[in-house]
Amino acid sequence: MSKTKKQIPDETAATGSPGGATPGSPGGGSARGTGVSRRRLLGTAGAAGATGLVLGAGGGAAGYAATRPEETAALTTVGSTEAMFHGKHQPGITTPLQARGHLVAFDLAAGAGRKEAAALLRRWSAVAKELMAGRPAAGGPDGPGHDTGIALDAGPSALTVTFGFGRTFFARTGLTARLPAALDPLPAFSADALDAERSNGDLWVQVGADDALVAFHALRALQKEAAGTARVRWQMNGFNRTPGATARPMTARNLMGQIDGTGNPKPADEDFDRRVFVPASPGKPQEWMEGGSYAVVRRIRMLLDDWEKLPVERQERVIGRRKADGAPLSGGTETTEMDLDKAGPDGRLVIPDNAHARISSPEKNGGAAMLRRPFSYHDGIAEDGTPDAGLLFICWQADPFRGFVPVQRKLDRGDALSPFLRHEASGVFAVPGGAAEGEYVGQRLLES
Ligand code: HEM
């Protein structure tokens, strides 16, 4: 059966998408050549109602769809959207935000070294490639890859799987000569209340998909492949708005209700690659990181009971942007640049001195910038009786010491948002470039 799959190519190739084609910003990513943004398509379909979502008789995805009894039924664009496994960069960095996410860190098992780690990355890559294409996980009926059937009937649903290495991985695999300086431990921040057991880890996997069952299915398949080689150190589960839930494509909101992602660097920016991806460095120890990126992962609890007591006007002054539409308090619309010097009739800055968006802006940090691509989380009510909820903050940059660290240092000293946050866990991971056809992720490190 011939199927039309919606493919998400290398998102960094996207240009000209109104509002910027970054995760979490209006427009999402553009499909190369068509000028049609995937998220725009989804948003439009959503606005058109359920009937608008169907691509037509040929619109389903291969793989699971082919095993369904109702051969003529088509998947919606949500199900049929496919992200590419192979490419210059790994998927899940510039891919538009997905509705569901799992972050999992693994530690290598006792006795597992470089050889076992290489075999695991080879297996993981093979599984990720199959699942991202909407096919069942490969493997014999009783083997570790035996498909659980959880994602039967669904298409790829924009599934992405992203792999990274933590600092401790290098000593465990005898690869300390290849350890990049960018993986140096982060400095301590005064607001940190970090749980070591939910921080760091030898290996890190990020799973994102627009369908919860597809995401869980991938997670299980990856966990099973790891059995005997690596054990789960921690896992965090997150979510974002479902594609099509809004009448038009919009930047995501976080659990404080703010539009979050507006100020992100855009793939069309001339310095986007330099800020987000590691350049070539032939002959250097970190040569294997070309095309890769560093992920800083922070579990940031939101003290929602306190936050929600603030009147909206105060909430807006904490951020420096309007809650309803994300426009800067200095005026305009969401995409209008902040005027950080504008004063009101009382002579006071309209975007206050301690406003989060002012303190974190590249303008106030010597150009330091990062690509924020978070998931929200909610794990019920904590022991203190307040929501155990917040942001799985993930930011991507070519070097955390030129991105996250200087900005967080500054936020730590005087951000009006800090009293409403608690940083509970932290990790930094080297995420190598994408695997070329026939290669597995991390091969250039593990076979160097
Ligand atoms: C739960 C914690 C956080 C929340 C709720 C939050 C929320 C926001 C919001 C609402 C904005 C304005 C809209 C936008 O440009 O996206 C913003 C901007 C920004 N935030 Fe955060 N943020 C959090 C943590 C952090 C952390 C830990 C960092 C980095 C260390 C950070 C860095 C930035 C940057 C770089 C901008 C863009 C500034 C600009 O270019 O205008 N944020 N954040």
Coordinates of C-alpha atoms and ligand atoms in Angstrom, one line a residue:
M1 CA 0.0 0.0 0.0
S2 CA 1.5 3.3 -1.1
K3 CA 1.5 5.8 1.7
T4 CA 2.3 9.5 1.9
K5 CA 4.3 10.2 4.9
K6 CA 4.8 13.8 6.2
Q7 CA 8.5 14.0 6.8
I8 CA 10.3 16.6 8.9
P9 CA 13.7 17.2 7.3
D10 CA 16.6 18.9 8.8
E11 CA 14.8 21.7 10.5
T12 CA 17.8 23.9 10.4
A13 CA 17.4 24.1 6.7
A14 CA 14.1 25.8 7.3
T15 CA 14.0 29.4 6.3
G16 CA 11.4 32.1 6.0
S17 CA 8.9 30.7 8.4
P18 CA 7.0 33.6 9.9
G19 CA 7.9 34.1 13.5
G20 CA 10.9 31.9 13.3
A21 CA 11.1 28.2 12.8
T22 CA 12.4 27.3 16.3
P23 CA 10.9 24.8 18.7
G24 CA 8.3 26.5 20.7
S25 CA 8.1 29.5 18.5
P26 CA 5.3 30.4 16.1
G27 CA 5.6 28.5 12.9
G28 CA 7.6 25.5 14.2
G29 CA 9.7 24.1 11.4
S30 CA 9.3 24.5 7.7
A31 CA 9.3 21.6 5.3
R32 CA 12.2 22.2 2.9
G33 CA 11.2 23.5 -0.4
T34 CA 7.5 23.7 0.3
G35 CA 7.6 26.7 2.5
V36 CA 4.8 25.0 4.4
S37 CA 5.5 24.7 8.0
R38 CA 4.7 21.4 9.6
R39 CA 3.3 23.0 12.7
R40 CA 1.5 25.5 10.5
L41 CA -0.1 22.6 8.6
L42 CA -1.0 20.9 11.9
G43 CA -2.4 24.1 13.3
T44 CA -4.4 24.8 10.3
A45 CA -5.7 21.3 10.3
G46 CA -6.7 21.7 13.9
A47 CA -8.5 24.9 13.2
A48 CA -10.4 23.3 10.4
G49 CA -11.7 20.7 12.8
A50 CA -11.4 16.9 12.8
T51 CA -12.2 16.4 9.2
G52 CA -9.4 18.7 8.1
L53 CA -6.8 16.5 9.8
V54 CA -7.2 13.6 7.4
L55 CA -4.7 13.6 4.6
G56 CA -6.8 11.4 2.3
A57 CA -6.8 7.8 1.4
G58 CA -3.1 7.6 0.9
G59 CA -2.3 9.6 4.0
G60 CA -1.5 6.9 6.5
A61 CA 2.0 5.8 7.5
A62 CA 3.6 2.6 6.4
G63 CA 4.4 0.0 9.1
Y64 CA 1.7 -0.2 11.6
A65 CA -0.9 1.3 9.3
A66 CA -0.3 -1.6 6.9
T67 CA -1.1 -4.1 9.6
R68 CA -4.4 -2.5 10.4
P69 CA -7.6 -4.2 9.3
E70 CA -9.2 -1.0 8.0
E71 CA -6.8 -0.6 5.1
T72 CA -8.5 2.5 3.8
A73 CA -8.4 4.5 7.0
A74 CA -5.9 7.3 7.0
L75 CA -3.8 8.7 9.8
T76 CA -4.1 12.3 10.7
T77 CA -1.2 14.6 10.0
V78 CA -0.3 14.3 13.7
G79 CA 0.2 10.5 13.3
S80 CA 1.9 10.6 9.9
T81 CA 4.5 13.3 10.7
E82 CA 7.9 11.7 10.5
A83 CA 11.2 13.1 11.7
M84 CA 14.5 12.0 10.1
F85 CA 16.9 9.8 12.0
H86 CA 19.9 10.3 9.8
G87 CA 21.3 13.8 9.2
K88 CA 23.9 16.3 10.2
H89 CA 22.4 16.8 13.6
Q90 CA 20.4 14.4 15.8
P91 CA 16.7 14.8 15.8
G92 CA 15.0 16.4 18.8
I93 CA 17.0 19.6 18.9
T94 CA 15.5 21.8 16.2
T95 CA 12.4 19.5 15.8
P96 CA 9.2 21.4 16.8
L97 CA 8.2 20.7 20.4
Q98 CA 6.3 17.5 20.8
A99 CA 3.3 16.8 23.0
R100 CA 5.0 14.1 25.0
G101 CA 8.5 13.6 26.2
H102 CA 10.6 11.2 28.3
L103 CA 14.1 12.0 29.6
V104 CA 16.0 9.0 30.8
A105 CA 19.6 8.8 32.2
F106 CA 21.4 5.4 32.3
D107 CA 24.5 4.3 34.1
L108 CA 26.6 1.6 32.5
A109 CA 26.4 -1.7 34.4
A110 CA 29.3 -3.1 36.4
G111 CA 31.7 -4.7 33.9
A112 CA 30.3 -2.8 30.8
G113 CA 32.9 -0.8 29.1
R114 CA 33.6 0.7 25.7
K115 CA 32.8 -2.4 23.7
E116 CA 29.4 -2.9 25.4
A117 CA 28.6 0.8 25.1
A118 CA 29.4 0.7 21.4
A119 CA 27.1 -2.3 20.9
L120 CA 24.4 -0.6 22.9
L121 CA 24.5 2.6 20.8
R122 CA 24.4 0.5 17.7
R123 CA 21.3 -1.3 18.9
W124 CA 19.7 1.9 20.2
S125 CA 20.3 3.6 16.9
A126 CA 18.8 0.7 14.9
V127 CA 15.7 0.8 17.1
A128 CA 15.4 4.6 17.0
K129 CA 15.6 4.5 13.2
E130 CA 12.9 1.9 12.9
L131 CA 10.5 3.5 15.4
M132 CA 10.9 7.0 14.0
A133 CA 9.9 5.6 10.6
G134 CA 6.8 4.1 12.2
R135 CA 7.9 0.6 12.0
P136 CA 7.9 -2.0 14.8
A137 CA 11.1 -2.4 16.9
A138 CA 13.3 -5.0 15.2
G139 CA 14.4 -8.1 17.0
G140 CA 13.3 -11.7 17.3
P141 CA 10.1 -12.7 19.1
D142 CA 11.9 -13.4 22.3
G143 CA 14.8 -11.0 21.8
P144 CA 15.2 -7.8 23.6
G145 CA 13.8 -5.9 20.7
H146 CA 10.6 -7.8 20.6
D147 CA 7.9 -5.3 19.9
T148 CA 5.4 -4.7 22.6
G149 CA 2.6 -3.6 20.3
I150 CA 1.9 -0.5 22.3
A151 CA 2.2 1.7 19.2
L152 CA 0.3 -0.6 16.9
D153 CA -2.2 1.5 14.7
A154 CA -0.2 4.7 15.2
G155 CA 2.1 6.4 12.7
P156 CA 5.5 7.8 13.6
S157 CA 3.8 10.8 15.3
A158 CA 6.9 12.9 15.0
L159 CA 8.9 10.6 17.2
T160 CA 12.4 11.6 17.9
V161 CA 15.1 9.8 19.9
T162 CA 18.2 11.8 20.9
F163 CA 21.3 10.2 22.6
G164 CA 23.9 12.0 24.8
F165 CA 27.0 11.2 26.9
G166 CA 27.5 12.4 30.4
R167 CA 30.9 13.3 31.9
T168 CA 31.2 10.0 33.8
F169 CA 30.8 8.0 30.6
F170 CA 34.3 8.8 29.5
A171 CA 36.1 7.3 32.5
R172 CA 33.9 4.2 32.4
T173 CA 34.8 3.6 28.7
G174 CA 38.5 4.5 28.9
L175 CA 37.8 7.6 26.7
T176 CA 39.0 10.4 29.0
A177 CA 41.3 11.7 26.3
R178 CA 38.2 12.5 24.3
L179 CA 36.4 14.3 27.2
P180 CA 35.4 17.8 26.0
A181 CA 36.0 20.7 28.3
A182 CA 32.4 21.7 27.7
L183 CA 31.4 18.8 29.9
D184 CA 33.2 20.3 33.0
P185 CA 30.8 20.2 36.0
L186 CA 28.5 23.2 36.2
P187 CA 29.3 25.7 38.9
A188 CA 27.0 25.6 42.0
F189 CA 24.2 28.2 42.0
S190 CA 22.8 29.7 45.2
A191 CA 19.3 28.6 44.3
D192 CA 20.3 25.0 43.6
A193 CA 18.5 22.3 45.7
L194 CA 19.8 19.4 43.5
D195 CA 19.0 15.8 44.1
A196 CA 22.2 13.9 43.1
E197 CA 20.2 10.7 42.3
R198 CA 18.2 12.5 39.8
S199 CA 21.1 14.4 38.2
N200 CA 23.8 13.5 35.6
G201 CA 24.3 9.9 34.4
D202 CA 26.6 8.1 31.9
L203 CA 24.1 8.2 29.1
W204 CA 21.1 10.3 28.4
V205 CA 18.1 9.6 26.1
Q206 CA 15.4 12.1 25.1
V207 CA 12.3 10.7 23.6
G208 CA 9.7 13.0 22.1
A209 CA 6.5 12.3 20.2
D210 CA 3.1 13.8 19.5
D211 CA 1.4 10.7 20.9
A212 CA 1.8 9.3 24.4
L213 CA 1.6 5.7 23.4
V214 CA 4.2 6.1 20.6
A215 CA 6.5 7.9 23.1
F216 CA 6.1 5.2 25.8
H217 CA 6.6 2.4 23.2
A218 CA 9.9 3.9 22.2
L219 CA 10.9 4.3 25.8
R220 CA 10.2 0.6 26.5
A221 CA 12.1 -0.6 23.5
L222 CA 15.1 1.4 24.4
Q223 CA 15.0 0.3 28.0
K224 CA 14.8 -3.3 26.9
E225 CA 17.8 -2.9 24.6
A226 CA 19.8 -1.5 27.5
A227 CA 19.2 -4.5 29.8
G228 CA 22.4 -6.0 31.0
T229 CA 24.5 -3.1 29.7
A230 CA 23.1 -0.1 31.4
R231 CA 20.5 0.5 34.1
V232 CA 18.1 3.5 34.4
R233 CA 19.5 6.1 36.8
W234 CA 16.5 8.4 36.6
Q235 CA 13.5 9.1 34.4
M236 CA 11.4 12.2 34.0
N237 CA 8.2 12.5 31.9
G238 CA 6.9 15.7 30.3
F239 CA 4.4 17.2 28.0
N240 CA 3.6 20.1 25.8
R241 CA 0.5 21.3 24.1
T242 CA -0.9 18.9 21.5
P243 CA -0.5 20.0 17.9
G244 CA -3.8 21.3 16.6
A245 CA -5.1 22.3 20.0
T246 CA -4.9 26.0 19.1
A247 CA -6.6 27.8 16.3
R248 CA -3.3 28.7 14.8
P249 CA 0.3 27.7 15.4
M250 CA 1.5 29.4 18.6
T251 CA 4.5 29.5 20.9
A252 CA 4.0 27.0 23.7
R253 CA 2.9 28.0 27.2
N254 CA 4.4 26.7 30.4
L255 CA 2.6 25.7 33.6
M256 CA 2.8 29.3 34.9
G257 CA 0.7 30.2 31.9
Q258 CA 3.4 32.2 30.1
I259 CA 4.2 32.1 26.5
D260 CA 7.7 30.5 26.6
G261 CA 10.1 30.3 23.7
T262 CA 9.7 33.6 22.0
G263 CA 13.3 34.9 22.4
N264 CA 14.8 31.6 21.1
P265 CA 17.5 31.9 18.4
K266 CA 15.9 31.1 15.0
P267 CA 17.4 28.7 12.5
A268 CA 17.2 31.5 9.9
D269 CA 19.5 33.7 12.1
E270 CA 23.0 34.0 10.6
D271 CA 24.6 32.9 13.9
F272 CA 22.2 30.1 14.8
D273 CA 24.5 27.2 13.9
R274 CA 27.5 28.8 15.7
R275 CA 25.4 29.2 18.9
V276 CA 23.7 25.8 18.9
F277 CA 26.1 23.3 17.2
V278 CA 29.7 22.3 17.7
P279 CA 31.9 23.3 14.7
A280 CA 34.5 21.1 13.1
S281 CA 37.8 20.8 15.0
P282 CA 40.0 18.4 13.1
G283 CA 42.7 16.8 15.1
K284 CA 41.3 18.0 18.4
P285 CA 40.1 15.6 21.2
Q286 CA 36.5 16.8 20.7
E287 CA 36.6 16.3 16.9
W288 CA 33.9 13.6 17.3
M289 CA 31.4 16.3 18.5
E290 CA 31.2 18.0 15.1
G291 CA 27.6 18.8 14.3
G292 CA 26.7 17.9 17.9
S293 CA 25.3 20.1 20.7
Y294 CA 25.4 20.2 24.5
A295 CA 22.2 19.8 26.4
V296 CA 21.8 21.3 29.8
V297 CA 18.9 19.6 31.6
R298 CA 17.4 21.1 34.7
R299 CA 14.3 19.9 36.6
I300 CA 12.9 23.2 37.7
R301 CA 10.0 22.9 40.1
M302 CA 7.5 25.8 39.9
L303 CA 6.1 27.0 43.2
L304 CA 2.7 27.3 41.6
D305 CA 0.6 28.0 44.8
D306 CA 2.7 31.1 45.4
W307 CA 2.8 32.1 41.7
E308 CA -0.9 31.9 41.2
K309 CA -1.5 34.2 44.1
L310 CA 0.1 37.1 42.2
P311 CA -2.2 39.3 40.2
V312 CA -1.5 39.1 36.5
E313 CA 0.0 42.6 36.4
R314 CA 2.7 41.5 38.9
Q315 CA 3.2 38.2 37.1
E316 CA 3.9 40.2 33.9
R317 CA 6.4 42.5 35.6
V318 CA 8.3 39.3 36.9
I319 CA 8.8 38.3 33.2
G320 CA 8.7 41.6 31.4
R321 CA 6.2 40.3 28.9
R322 CA 2.4 40.3 28.8
K323 CA 0.8 37.0 29.8
A324 CA -2.0 36.9 27.2
D325 CA 0.1 37.3 24.1
G326 CA 3.8 37.3 25.2
A327 CA 4.3 40.9 23.9
P328 CA 7.1 42.8 25.7
L329 CA 5.8 45.3 28.3
S330 CA 7.5 48.0 26.1
G331 CA 4.8 47.4 23.5
G332 CA 4.1 45.7 20.2
T333 CA 3.3 42.1 19.6
E334 CA 5.0 38.8 20.7
T335 CA 7.7 39.2 18.0
T336 CA 8.4 42.9 18.6
E337 CA 11.9 43.4 20.1
M338 CA 12.0 44.3 23.8
D339 CA 12.8 48.0 24.3
L340 CA 14.9 47.6 27.5
D341 CA 15.5 51.4 27.9
K342 CA 11.8 52.5 27.7
A343 CA 10.6 54.3 30.8
G344 CA 7.0 54.9 31.8
P345 CA 5.4 58.3 32.8
D346 CA 6.8 57.7 36.4
G347 CA 10.3 57.4 35.0
R348 CA 10.6 53.7 35.9
L349 CA 11.7 51.1 33.4
V350 CA 8.6 49.5 31.9
I351 CA 10.5 46.2 31.7
P352 CA 11.8 46.1 35.3
D353 CA 15.4 45.8 36.2
N354 CA 14.9 42.3 37.6
A355 CA 12.5 41.0 34.9
H356 CA 13.4 37.5 33.8
A357 CA 13.3 38.3 30.0
R358 CA 15.6 41.3 30.6
I359 CA 18.2 39.5 32.7
S360 CA 18.4 36.5 30.4
S361 CA 18.5 38.4 27.1
P362 CA 21.6 38.0 24.9
E363 CA 21.9 41.8 24.9
K364 CA 22.6 41.7 28.7
N365 CA 24.8 38.7 28.6
G366 CA 27.5 39.5 26.0
G367 CA 25.5 37.7 23.3
A368 CA 25.2 34.4 25.3
A369 CA 22.2 32.5 23.9
M370 CA 20.8 29.0 23.9
L371 CA 18.0 27.2 22.3
R372 CA 15.4 26.3 24.9
R373 CA 13.3 23.3 24.1
P374 CA 11.6 22.2 27.3
F375 CA 8.8 19.9 28.4
S376 CA 6.4 20.7 31.3
Y377 CA 6.0 18.0 34.0
H378 CA 3.5 17.2 36.6
D379 CA 4.1 14.3 39.1
G380 CA 1.1 14.8 41.4
I381 CA 1.2 16.4 44.8
A382 CA 4.5 16.5 46.6
E383 CA 5.0 15.7 50.4
D384 CA 4.7 19.4 51.2
G385 CA 1.2 19.4 49.7
T386 CA 1.9 21.5 46.7
P387 CA 2.0 20.5 43.0
D388 CA 5.2 18.6 42.0
A389 CA 5.1 20.4 38.7
G390 CA 7.3 22.6 36.6
L391 CA 9.6 22.6 33.7
L392 CA 12.0 20.0 32.4
F393 CA 14.2 22.8 31.1
I394 CA 16.4 21.6 28.3
C395 CA 18.7 24.1 26.5
W396 CA 21.0 23.4 23.6
Q397 CA 24.2 25.2 22.8
A398 CA 27.6 24.8 21.3
D399 CA 29.2 25.3 24.7
P400 CA 27.3 25.5 28.0
F401 CA 30.0 27.9 29.4
R402 CA 29.0 30.4 26.7
G403 CA 25.3 29.7 26.9
F404 CA 23.6 28.4 30.0
V405 CA 26.3 29.2 32.6
P406 CA 26.7 33.0 32.3
V407 CA 22.9 33.4 31.9
Q408 CA 22.1 31.2 35.0
R409 CA 24.7 33.0 37.0
K410 CA 23.0 36.3 36.3
L411 CA 19.5 34.9 36.9
D412 CA 20.8 33.4 40.2
R413 CA 21.8 36.9 41.4
G414 CA 18.6 38.8 40.9
D415 CA 15.8 37.3 38.7
A416 CA 12.3 38.2 39.9
L417 CA 11.2 34.7 38.8
S418 CA 13.7 32.9 41.2
P419 CA 11.5 33.1 44.3
F420 CA 8.9 31.0 42.4
L421 CA 11.4 28.3 41.2
R422 CA 13.4 25.5 42.7
H423 CA 16.1 23.8 40.6
E424 CA 15.8 20.2 41.8
A425 CA 18.0 18.2 39.4
S426 CA 20.7 18.9 36.8
G427 CA 22.7 17.2 34.0
V428 CA 24.9 18.2 31.1
F429 CA 25.3 15.9 28.1
A430 CA 27.4 15.8 25.0
V431 CA 25.0 15.0 22.2
P432 CA 27.0 14.0 19.2
G433 CA 26.1 14.9 15.6
G434 CA 23.6 12.9 13.7
A435 CA 24.5 9.5 12.4
A436 CA 25.2 9.2 8.7
E437 CA 23.5 6.5 6.7
G438 CA 25.1 3.2 7.9
E439 CA 26.5 4.7 11.0
Y440 CA 25.2 4.6 14.6
V441 CA 25.1 7.6 17.0
G442 CA 28.3 8.1 18.8
Q443 CA 30.3 5.8 16.5
R444 CA 32.9 8.6 15.8
L445 CA 33.6 8.6 19.6
L446 CA 33.4 5.0 20.4
E447 CA 35.4 3.8 17.4
S448 CA 38.0 6.6 17.4
Ligands
HEM1 C1 10.9 27.3 35.2 C2 11.8 28.1 34.8 C3 11.7 29.2 33.8 C4 10.6 29.8 33.3 C5 9.1 29.5 33.7 C6 11.0 30.7 32.3 C7 10.1 31.5 31.5 C8 10.5 32.4 30.5 C9 9.6 33.2 29.8 C10 8.1 33.3 30.0 C11 10.4 33.9 28.9 C12 9.9 35.0 28.0 C13 9.5 34.5 26.7 C14 10.6 33.9 25.9 O1 11.5 34.7 25.3 O2 10.7 32.7 25.8 C15 11.8 33.5 29.1 C16 12.8 33.9 28.4 C17 14.1 33.5 28.5 N1 14.6 32.6 29.4 FE1 13.5 31.7 30.9 N2 12.3 30.6 32.1 C18 12.8 29.7 33.0 C19 14.1 29.4 33.3 C20 15.2 29.8 32.5 C21 16.6 29.4 32.7 C22 17.1 28.4 33.8 C23 17.3 30.0 31.8 C24 18.8 29.9 31.5 C25 19.7 29.9 32.4 C26 16.4 30.8 31.0 C27 16.7 31.6 29.9 C28 15.9 32.4 29.2 C29 16.3 33.1 28.0 C30 17.7 33.1 27.4 C31 15.2 33.8 27.6 C32 15.1 34.7 26.3 C33 15.4 36.1 26.6 C34 15.4 36.9 25.4 O3 16.1 36.7 24.4 O4 14.6 37.8 25.3 N3 15.1 30.7 31.5 N4 11.8 32.5 30.1

